[in-house]
Coordinates of N, CA, C and O in Angstrom, one line a residue:
M1 N 74.2 100.9 117.4 CA 74.1 99.9 116.4 C 74.4 98.5 117.1 O 75.5 98.4 117.7
Q2 N 73.6 97.6 117.0 CA 73.8 96.2 117.5 C 74.5 95.4 116.5 O 74.2 95.4 115.3
Y3 N 75.5 94.6 117.0 CA 76.1 93.6 116.1 C 76.6 92.4 117.0 O 76.8 92.6 118.2
T4 N 76.8 91.3 116.3 CA 77.3 90.1 117.0 C 78.5 89.6 116.2 O 78.6 89.8 115.0
I5 N 79.4 89.0 117.0 CA 80.6 88.4 116.3 C 80.4 86.9 116.5 O 80.1 86.4 117.6
R6 N 80.5 86.2 115.3 CA 80.2 84.7 115.3 C 81.1 84.1 114.3 O 81.7 84.8 113.4
P7 N 81.2 82.8 114.3 CA 81.9 82.1 113.2 C 81.2 82.3 111.9 O 80.0 82.4 111.8
V8 N 82.0 82.3 110.8 CA 81.5 82.4 109.5 C 80.6 81.2 109.1 O 80.8 80.1 109.6
C9 N 79.7 81.4 108.1 CA 79.0 80.3 107.5 C 78.9 80.6 106.0 O 79.1 81.7 105.5
E10 N 78.6 79.6 105.3 CA 78.5 79.6 103.8 C 77.6 80.7 103.3 O 77.8 81.4 102.3
N11 N 76.5 81.0 104.0 CA 75.5 82.0 103.6 C 76.1 83.4 103.7 O 75.4 84.4 103.2
D12 N 77.2 83.6 104.3 CA 77.8 84.9 104.4 C 78.6 85.3 103.2 O 79.1 86.5 103.1
A13 N 78.7 84.5 102.2 CA 79.6 84.7 101.0 C 79.2 86.0 100.3 O 80.1 86.8 99.9
Y14 N 77.9 86.3 100.1 CA 77.6 87.5 99.3 C 78.0 88.7 100.0 O 78.6 89.6 99.4
D15 N 77.7 88.8 101.3 CA 78.1 90.0 102.1 C 79.6 90.2 102.1 O 80.1 91.3 102.0
I16 N 80.3 89.1 102.3 CA 81.8 89.2 102.3 C 82.3 89.6 101.0 O 83.2 90.5 100.9
H17 N 81.8 89.1 99.9 CA 82.2 89.4 98.6 C 81.9 90.9 98.3 O 82.8 91.6 97.8
E18 N 80.8 91.4 98.8 CA 80.5 92.9 98.7 C 81.6 93.7 99.4 O 82.0 94.7 98.8
I19 N 82.0 93.3 100.5 CA 83.0 94.1 101.3 C 84.3 94.0 100.5 O 85.0 95.1 100.3
R20 N 84.7 92.9 100.0 CA 86.0 92.7 99.3 C 86.1 93.7 98.1 O 87.1 94.1 97.7
L21 N 84.9 93.9 97.4 CA 84.9 94.7 96.2 C 84.8 96.2 96.4 O 84.8 97.0 95.4
Q22 N 84.6 96.6 97.6 CA 84.4 98.1 97.9 C 85.7 98.8 97.5 O 86.8 98.4 97.7
A23 N 85.5 100.0 96.9 CA 86.7 100.8 96.4 C 87.6 101.2 97.6 O 88.8 101.4 97.4
E24 N 87.1 101.2 98.8 CA 87.9 101.5 100.0 C 88.7 100.3 100.5 O 89.6 100.5 101.3
V25 N 88.2 99.1 100.1 CA 88.8 97.9 100.6 C 89.7 97.2 99.6 O 90.8 96.8 99.9
L26 N 89.2 97.0 98.4 CA 89.9 96.3 97.4 C 91.3 96.6 97.1 O 92.2 95.7 97.1
P27 N 91.7 97.9 97.1 CA 93.1 98.2 96.9 C 94.1 97.8 98.0 O 95.3 97.7 97.8
N28 N 93.5 97.5 99.2 CA 94.3 97.2 100.3 C 94.4 95.7 100.7 O 95.0 95.3 101.7
I29 N 93.7 94.9 99.9 CA 93.8 93.4 100.1 C 94.3 92.8 98.8 O 94.5 93.5 97.8
L30 N 94.5 91.5 98.8 CA 95.1 90.8 97.6 C 94.1 90.3 96.7 O 94.4 89.4 95.8
S31 N 92.8 90.7 96.7 CA 91.8 90.3 95.7 C 91.9 91.2 94.5 O 92.6 92.2 94.5
V32 N 91.2 90.7 93.4 CA 91.1 91.5 92.2 C 89.6 91.7 91.9 O 88.8 91.0 92.3
P33 N 89.3 92.8 91.1 CA 87.9 93.1 90.8 C 87.1 92.0 90.1 O 85.9 92.1 90.2
S34 N 87.8 91.1 89.5 CA 87.0 90.1 88.7 C 86.6 88.9 89.6 O 86.0 87.9 89.1
E35 N 87.0 88.9 90.8 CA 86.6 87.7 91.7 C 85.1 87.6 91.8 O 84.4 88.6 91.9
T36 N 84.6 86.4 91.9 CA 83.2 86.2 91.9 C 82.7 85.8 93.3 O 83.5 85.4 94.1
V37 N 81.4 85.9 93.5 CA 80.8 85.4 94.7 C 81.1 83.9 94.9 O 81.4 83.5 96.0
D38 N 81.1 83.2 93.8 CA 81.4 81.7 93.9 C 82.8 81.5 94.4 O 83.1 80.6 95.2
A39 N 83.8 82.3 94.0 CA 85.2 82.2 94.5 C 85.2 82.5 96.0 O 85.9 81.8 96.7
T40 N 84.4 83.5 96.5 CA 84.4 83.8 97.9 C 83.7 82.6 98.6 O 84.2 82.1 99.7
R41 N 82.7 82.1 98.1 CA 82.0 80.9 98.7 C 82.9 79.7 98.8 O 83.0 79.0 99.8
N42 N 83.6 79.5 97.7 CA 84.6 78.3 97.7 C 85.7 78.5 98.7 O 86.0 77.5 99.4
W43 N 86.2 79.7 98.9 CA 87.2 80.0 99.9 C 86.6 79.7 101.3 O 87.3 79.1 102.1
L44 N 85.4 80.1 101.5 CA 84.8 79.8 102.8 C 84.5 78.4 103.1 O 84.7 77.9 104.2
C45 N 84.1 77.6 102.0 CA 83.8 76.2 102.2 C 85.0 75.3 102.2 O 85.0 74.2 102.7
D46 N 86.1 75.8 101.7 CA 87.4 75.0 101.6 C 88.3 75.2 102.8 O 89.4 74.8 102.7
T47 N 87.8 75.8 103.8 CA 88.7 76.0 105.0 C 88.9 74.7 105.7 O 88.0 73.9 105.9
D48 N 90.1 74.6 106.3 CA 90.4 73.5 107.1 C 90.1 73.9 108.6 O 90.8 74.8 109.0
P49 N 89.2 73.3 109.2 CA 88.8 73.7 110.6 C 89.9 73.6 111.6 O 89.9 74.3 112.6
A50 N 90.9 72.8 111.3 CA 92.1 72.7 112.2 C 93.1 73.8 112.0 O 93.8 74.1 112.9
S51 N 93.1 74.5 110.9 CA 94.1 75.5 110.7 C 93.5 76.9 110.3 O 94.2 77.9 110.5
Q52 N 92.3 77.0 109.9 CA 91.7 78.3 109.5 C 90.5 78.6 110.4 O 89.6 77.8 110.5
H53 N 90.5 79.8 110.9 CA 89.5 80.3 111.8 C 89.0 81.6 111.3 O 89.8 82.5 111.1
I54 N 87.7 81.7 111.1 CA 87.1 82.9 110.5 C 85.9 83.4 111.4 O 85.0 82.6 111.7
F55 N 85.9 84.7 111.7 CA 84.8 85.3 112.4 C 84.2 86.4 111.6 O 85.0 87.0 110.8
V56 N 82.9 86.6 111.7 CA 82.3 87.8 111.1 C 81.6 88.6 112.1 O 81.2 88.1 113.2
A57 N 81.4 89.9 111.8 CA 80.6 90.8 112.6 C 79.3 91.0 111.8 O 79.3 91.4 110.6
E58 N 78.2 90.6 112.4 CA 76.9 90.7 111.8 C 76.1 91.8 112.4 O 75.8 91.7 113.6
A59 N 75.8 92.8 111.7 CA 75.0 94.0 112.2 C 73.5 93.7 112.0 O 73.0 93.1 111.0
Q60 N 72.8 94.2 113.0 CA 71.3 94.1 113.0 C 70.9 95.5 112.3 O 71.1 96.5 112.9
L61 N 70.2 95.4 111.2 CA 69.8 96.6 110.5 C 68.4 97.1 111.0 O 67.7 96.3 111.6
D62 N 68.1 98.3 110.6 CA 66.9 98.9 111.1 C 65.6 98.2 110.7 O 64.6 98.2 111.3
D63 N 65.7 97.5 109.5 CA 64.5 96.8 109.0 C 64.4 95.4 109.6 O 63.5 94.6 109.2
G64 N 65.2 95.1 110.6 CA 65.1 93.8 111.2 C 66.0 92.7 110.6 O 66.2 91.6 111.2
S65 N 66.6 93.0 109.5 CA 67.5 92.0 108.8 C 68.9 92.1 109.4 O 69.2 93.0 110.2
A66 N 69.7 91.2 109.0 CA 71.1 91.2 109.5 C 72.0 91.2 108.3 O 71.7 90.6 107.2
K67 N 73.2 91.8 108.4 CA 74.2 91.8 107.3 C 75.6 91.7 107.9 O 75.9 92.3 108.9
V68 N 76.4 90.9 107.2 CA 77.8 90.8 107.6 C 78.5 92.1 107.2 O 78.5 92.5 106.0
V69 N 79.2 92.7 108.2 CA 79.8 94.0 107.9 C 81.3 93.9 108.1 O 82.1 94.9 107.9
G70 N 81.8 92.8 108.6 CA 83.3 92.7 108.8 C 83.6 91.2 108.9 O 82.8 90.3 109.2
I71 N 84.9 90.9 108.6 CA 85.4 89.5 108.7 C 86.8 89.6 109.1 O 87.6 90.5 108.8
A72 N 87.2 88.6 110.0 CA 88.6 88.5 110.4 C 88.9 87.0 110.3 O 88.1 86.2 110.7
S73 N 90.1 86.7 109.8 CA 90.5 85.3 109.7 C 91.9 85.1 110.2 O 92.7 86.1 110.3
M74 N 92.2 83.9 110.5 CA 93.5 83.5 111.1 C 93.8 82.1 110.5 O 93.0 81.2 110.6
T75 N 94.9 81.9 109.9 CA 95.4 80.7 109.4 C 96.7 80.2 110.1 O 97.7 80.9 110.0
I76 N 96.6 79.1 110.7 CA 97.8 78.6 111.4 C 98.7 78.0 110.4 O 98.3 77.3 109.5
S77 N 100.0 78.2 110.6 CA 101.0 77.7 109.7 C 100.9 76.1 109.6 O 100.7 75.4 110.6
G78 N 101.0 75.6 108.4 CA 101.0 74.2 108.2 C 102.4 73.5 108.3 O 102.5 72.3 108.3
R79 N 103.4 74.3 108.6 CA 104.7 73.8 108.8 C 104.9 73.3 110.2 O 104.5 74.0 111.2
L80 N 105.4 72.1 110.3 CA 105.4 71.5 111.7 C 106.2 72.3 112.7 O 105.7 72.4 113.9
R81 N 107.2 73.0 112.3 CA 108.0 73.7 113.3 C 107.5 75.1 113.5 O 108.1 75.9 114.2
Q82 N 106.4 75.4 112.8 CA 105.8 76.8 112.9 C 104.3 76.7 113.4 O 103.5 77.6 113.1
R83 N 103.9 75.6 114.0 CA 102.5 75.5 114.5 C 102.1 76.5 115.5 O 101.0 76.6 115.9
H84 N 103.1 77.3 116.0 CA 102.8 78.3 117.0 C 102.6 79.7 116.3 O 102.4 80.7 117.0
V85 N 102.5 79.7 115.0 CA 102.4 80.9 114.2 C 101.1 80.9 113.4 O 100.7 79.9 112.8
A86 N 100.4 82.1 113.3 CA 99.3 82.2 112.4 C 99.3 83.5 111.7 O 99.9 84.5 112.2
L87 N 98.7 83.5 110.5 CA 98.6 84.7 109.7 C 97.2 85.2 109.8 O 96.2 84.5 109.7
A88 N 97.1 86.5 110.1 CA 95.7 87.1 110.4 C 95.4 88.1 109.3 O 96.3 88.7 108.6
G89 N 94.1 88.4 109.1 CA 93.6 89.4 108.2 C 92.3 89.8 108.6 O 91.5 89.1 109.3
I90 N 91.9 91.0 108.1 CA 90.6 91.6 108.5 C 90.1 92.5 107.4 O 90.9 93.2 106.7
M91 N 88.8 92.6 107.2 CA 88.2 93.5 106.3 C 86.9 94.0 107.0 O 86.2 93.3 107.7
L92 N 86.6 95.3 106.7 CA 85.4 95.9 107.3 C 84.7 96.7 106.3 O 85.4 97.5 105.6
H93 N 83.4 96.6 106.2 CA 82.6 97.4 105.3 C 82.9 98.9 105.6 O 83.0 99.3 106.7
K94 N 83.0 99.7 104.5 CA 83.4 101.1 104.7 C 82.4 101.9 105.5 O 82.8 102.8 106.2
D95 N 81.1 101.5 105.6 CA 80.2 102.3 106.4 C 80.2 101.9 107.9 O 79.5 102.5 108.6
Y96 N 81.1 101.0 108.3 CA 81.1 100.6 109.7 C 82.5 100.8 110.3 O 82.8 100.2 111.3
H97 N 83.3 101.7 109.7 CA 84.6 102.0 110.3 C 84.3 102.9 111.5 O 83.4 103.7 111.5
G98 N 85.2 102.9 112.5 CA 85.2 103.8 113.6 C 84.1 103.5 114.7 O 83.9 104.3 115.5
M99 N 83.6 102.3 114.6 CA 82.5 101.9 115.6 C 83.0 100.8 116.5 O 82.2 100.3 117.3
G100 N 84.3 100.4 116.5 CA 84.8 99.4 117.3 C 84.7 98.0 116.8 O 85.1 97.1 117.5
I101 N 84.0 97.8 115.7 CA 83.8 96.5 115.2 C 85.1 95.8 114.8 O 85.3 94.6 115.2
G102 N 85.9 96.5 114.1 CA 87.2 95.9 113.7 C 88.1 95.5 114.9 O 88.7 94.5 114.9
T103 N 88.1 96.4 115.9 CA 88.8 96.1 117.1 C 88.3 94.9 117.8 O 89.0 94.0 118.2
N104 N 87.0 94.7 117.9 CA 86.4 93.6 118.5 C 86.6 92.3 117.7 O 86.8 91.2 118.3
L105 N 86.6 92.4 116.4 CA 86.9 91.2 115.6 C 88.3 90.8 115.8 O 88.6 89.6 116.0
M106 N 89.3 91.7 115.8 CA 90.7 91.3 116.1 C 90.9 90.8 117.5 O 91.6 89.9 117.7
K107 N 90.2 91.4 118.5 CA 90.3 90.9 119.8 C 89.8 89.5 119.9 O 90.3 88.7 120.7
Q108 N 88.8 89.1 119.1 CA 88.2 87.8 119.1 C 89.3 86.8 118.6 O 89.5 85.7 119.1
L109 N 90.0 87.2 117.5 CA 91.1 86.4 117.0 C 92.2 86.3 118.0 O 92.8 85.2 118.2
I110 N 92.6 87.3 118.6 CA 93.7 87.3 119.6 C 93.3 86.4 120.8 O 94.1 85.6 121.3
D111 N 92.1 86.5 121.2 CA 91.6 85.6 122.3 C 91.7 84.1 121.9 O 92.2 83.3 122.7
L112 N 91.3 83.8 120.7 CA 91.4 82.5 120.2 C 92.8 82.0 120.1 O 93.1 80.9 120.6
A113 N 93.7 82.9 119.6 CA 95.1 82.5 119.5 C 95.7 82.3 120.9 O 96.5 81.3 121.1
D114 N 95.4 83.2 121.8 CA 96.1 83.1 123.1 C 95.5 82.1 124.0 O 96.2 81.4 124.7
N115 N 94.2 82.0 124.1 CA 93.5 81.2 125.1 C 93.0 79.9 124.7 O 92.6 79.1 125.5
W116 N 92.9 79.6 123.4 CA 92.3 78.4 122.9 C 93.3 77.6 122.1 O 93.3 76.3 122.1
L117 N 94.2 78.3 121.3 CA 95.1 77.6 120.4 C 96.5 77.6 120.9 O 97.4 77.0 120.2
N118 N 96.8 78.4 121.9 CA 98.1 78.4 122.5 C 99.2 78.9 121.5 O 100.3 78.4 121.5
L119 N 98.8 79.9 120.6 CA 99.7 80.4 119.6 C 100.6 81.4 120.3 O 100.3 82.1 121.3
V120 N 101.8 81.6 119.7 CA 102.8 82.6 120.2 C 102.9 83.8 119.3 O 103.0 84.9 119.8
R121 N 102.8 83.5 118.0 CA 103.0 84.6 117.1 C 101.8 84.8 116.1 O 101.4 83.8 115.5
L122 N 101.2 86.0 116.1 CA 100.2 86.3 115.2 C 100.7 87.4 114.2 O 101.2 88.4 114.7
E123 N 100.8 87.1 112.9 CA 101.4 88.0 112.0 C 100.5 88.4 110.9 O 99.5 87.8 110.6
L124 N 100.8 89.5 110.2 CA 100.1 90.0 109.1 C 100.9 90.9 108.2 O 102.0 91.4 108.6
D125 N 100.5 91.1 107.0 CA 101.1 92.0 106.1 C 100.1 93.2 105.8 O 98.9 93.0 105.7
V126 N 100.7 94.4 105.8 CA 99.9 95.6 105.5 C 100.6 96.4 104.4 O 101.8 96.6 104.5
L127 N 99.9 96.9 103.5 CA 100.5 97.7 102.4 C 101.0 99.0 103.1 O 100.4 99.6 103.9
S128 N 102.2 99.4 102.7 CA 102.9 100.5 103.3 C 102.1 101.8 103.2 O 102.3 102.7 104.0
V129 N 101.2 101.9 102.2 CA 100.4 103.1 102.0 C 99.2 103.2 103.0 O 98.5 104.2 103.0
N130 N 99.0 102.1 103.7 CA 97.8 102.0 104.6 C 98.2 102.3 106.0 O 98.2 101.4 106.9
E131 N 98.6 103.5 106.3 CA 99.1 103.9 107.6 C 98.0 103.8 108.7 O 98.3 103.4 109.8
G132 N 96.8 104.0 108.3 CA 95.7 103.9 109.3 C 95.6 102.4 109.8 O 95.4 102.2 111.0
A133 N 95.7 101.5 108.9 CA 95.7 100.1 109.3 C 96.9 99.7 110.2 O 96.7 99.0 111.2
M134 N 98.0 100.3 109.9 CA 99.2 100.0 110.7 C 99.0 100.6 112.1 O 99.3 99.9 113.1
R135 N 98.5 101.8 112.2 CA 98.2 102.3 113.6 C 97.1 101.5 114.3 O 97.3 101.3 115.5
F136 N 96.1 101.0 113.6 CA 95.1 100.1 114.2 C 95.8 98.9 114.8 O 95.5 98.5 115.9
Y137 N 96.6 98.2 114.0 CA 97.2 97.0 114.5 C 98.2 97.3 115.7 O 98.3 96.5 116.6
E138 N 98.9 98.4 115.6 CA 99.8 98.8 116.7 C 99.0 98.9 118.0 O 99.5 98.6 119.1
R139 N 97.8 99.5 117.9 CA 97.0 99.7 119.1 C 96.6 98.3 119.8 O 96.3 98.2 120.9
L140 N 96.7 97.3 118.9 CA 96.3 95.9 119.4 C 97.6 95.1 119.8 O 97.5 93.9 120.0
G141 N 98.7 95.8 119.8 CA 100.0 95.1 120.2 C 100.8 94.6 119.1 O 101.9 93.9 119.4
F142 N 100.5 94.8 117.9 CA 101.4 94.4 116.8 C 102.5 95.4 116.6 O 102.3 96.6 116.8
E143 N 103.6 94.9 116.2 CA 104.8 95.7 115.9 C 105.3 95.5 114.5 O 105.2 94.4 113.9
R144 N 105.8 96.6 113.9 CA 106.4 96.5 112.6 C 107.7 95.8 112.7 O 108.6 96.1 113.5
E145 N 107.9 94.8 111.8 CA 109.1 94.0 111.8 C 110.0 94.1 110.6 O 111.2 93.9 110.7
G146 N 109.4 94.4 109.5 CA 110.2 94.5 108.3 C 109.4 94.9 107.1 O 108.1 95.1 107.2
V147 N 110.0 95.1 106.0 CA 109.4 95.6 104.8 C 109.7 94.7 103.6 O 110.9 94.3 103.5
K148 N 108.7 94.3 102.8 CA 108.9 93.6 101.6 C 108.8 94.6 100.5 O 107.7 95.1 100.2
R149 N 109.9 94.9 99.8 CA 109.9 95.9 98.8 C 109.1 95.4 97.5 O 109.2 94.3 97.1
M150 N 108.3 96.4 97.0 CA 107.6 96.2 95.7 C 106.9 94.8 95.7 O 106.9 94.1 94.8
D151 N 106.2 94.6 96.8 CA 105.6 93.3 97.1 C 104.2 93.1 96.4 O 103.9 92.0 96.0
T152 N 103.5 94.2 96.2 CA 102.1 94.1 95.7 C 101.8 95.1 94.7 O 102.2 96.3 94.8
V153 N 101.0 94.8 93.7 CA 100.5 95.8 92.8 C 99.2 96.4 93.4 O 98.3 95.7 93.8
R154 N 99.2 97.7 93.5 CA 98.1 98.4 94.0 C 97.8 99.6 93.1 O 98.6 100.5 92.9
L155 N 96.6 99.5 92.5 CA 96.2 100.6 91.5 C 97.2 100.9 90.5 O 97.5 102.0 90.2
G156 N 97.8 99.8 89.9 CA 98.8 100.0 88.8 C 100.2 100.3 89.2 O 101.1 100.5 88.3
K157 N 100.5 100.4 90.5 CA 101.9 100.7 91.0 C 102.3 99.6 92.0 O 101.5 99.1 92.7
Y158 N 103.6 99.3 92.0 CA 104.2 98.4 93.0 C 104.3 99.2 94.3 O 104.8 100.3 94.3
V159 N 103.9 98.5 95.4 CA 104.0 99.1 96.7 C 104.6 98.1 97.6 O 104.6 96.9 97.4
D160 N 105.2 98.6 98.7 CA 105.8 97.8 99.7 C 104.8 97.3 100.6 O 103.7 97.9 100.8
S161 N 105.0 96.1 101.3 CA 104.2 95.7 102.4 C 105.0 95.6 103.6 O 106.2 95.4 103.6
V162 N 104.4 95.9 104.7 CA 105.0 95.9 106.0 C 104.6 94.6 106.8 O 103.4 94.4 106.9
L163 N 105.6 93.9 107.2 CA 105.3 92.7 108.1 C 105.1 93.2 109.5 O 106.0 93.9 110.0
M164 N 104.0 92.8 110.1 CA 103.7 93.1 111.5 C 103.4 91.9 112.2 O 102.9 90.9 111.7
A165 N 103.8 91.8 113.5 CA 103.5 90.7 114.3 C 103.2 91.1 115.8 O 103.7 92.1 116.3
R166 N 102.4 90.2 116.4 CA 102.1 90.4 117.8 C 102.6 89.1 118.5 O 102.2 88.0 118.1
I167 N 103.5 89.2 119.4 CA 104.1 88.1 120.1 C 103.5 87.9 121.5 O 103.4 88.9 122.2
N168 N 103.0 86.7 121.8 CA 102.5 86.5 123.2 C 103.7 85.9 124.0 O 103.9 84.7 124.0
Y169 N 104.4 86.9 124.6 CA 105.6 86.5 125.3 C 105.3 85.6 126.5 O 106.2 84.9 127.0
E170 N 104.1 85.6 127.0 CA 103.8 84.7 128.2 C 103.8 83.2 127.7 O 104.0 82.4 128.6
R171 N 103.6 83.0 126.4 CA 103.6 81.6 125.9 C 105.0 81.2 125.4 O 105.3 80.0 125.3
A172 N 105.8 82.2 125.1 CA 107.1 81.9 124.5 C 108.1 81.2 125.4 O 108.0 81.3 126.6

């Protein structure tokens, strides 16, 4: 399967919204089922190019069309003394897991953080029940740093989230 990784554009809102609402994705992110395509489009359009960076993976389908199947974002801290820190996140369409797309999206963010933005710390939160995601991030150099107890409602129950970070010690 052919795919490309590129910066996000406004026209990607519908595909991204579709990913966000998938039963396999929605419980593991901070969205709710009532979010609209317009809310997704507004989020994409309201990004500050100096602090938020978003990449998508666009798959070439058999019929010749293209579809966004994954998204990875990074938001640099707005606090003056934390300009070396960014918060990362990723979502991948359920039908495209295990193909290396998520890994390549995250590697694109890491390259941007390390080689273009001179960031030292890339961090993220993962729900404690999402062990597969934690193993994925660990393969990319993230380490578990702490637990936020009863941090998020997931399917009607409070769950912990795990703070993970990747430190670029060459820049520190």
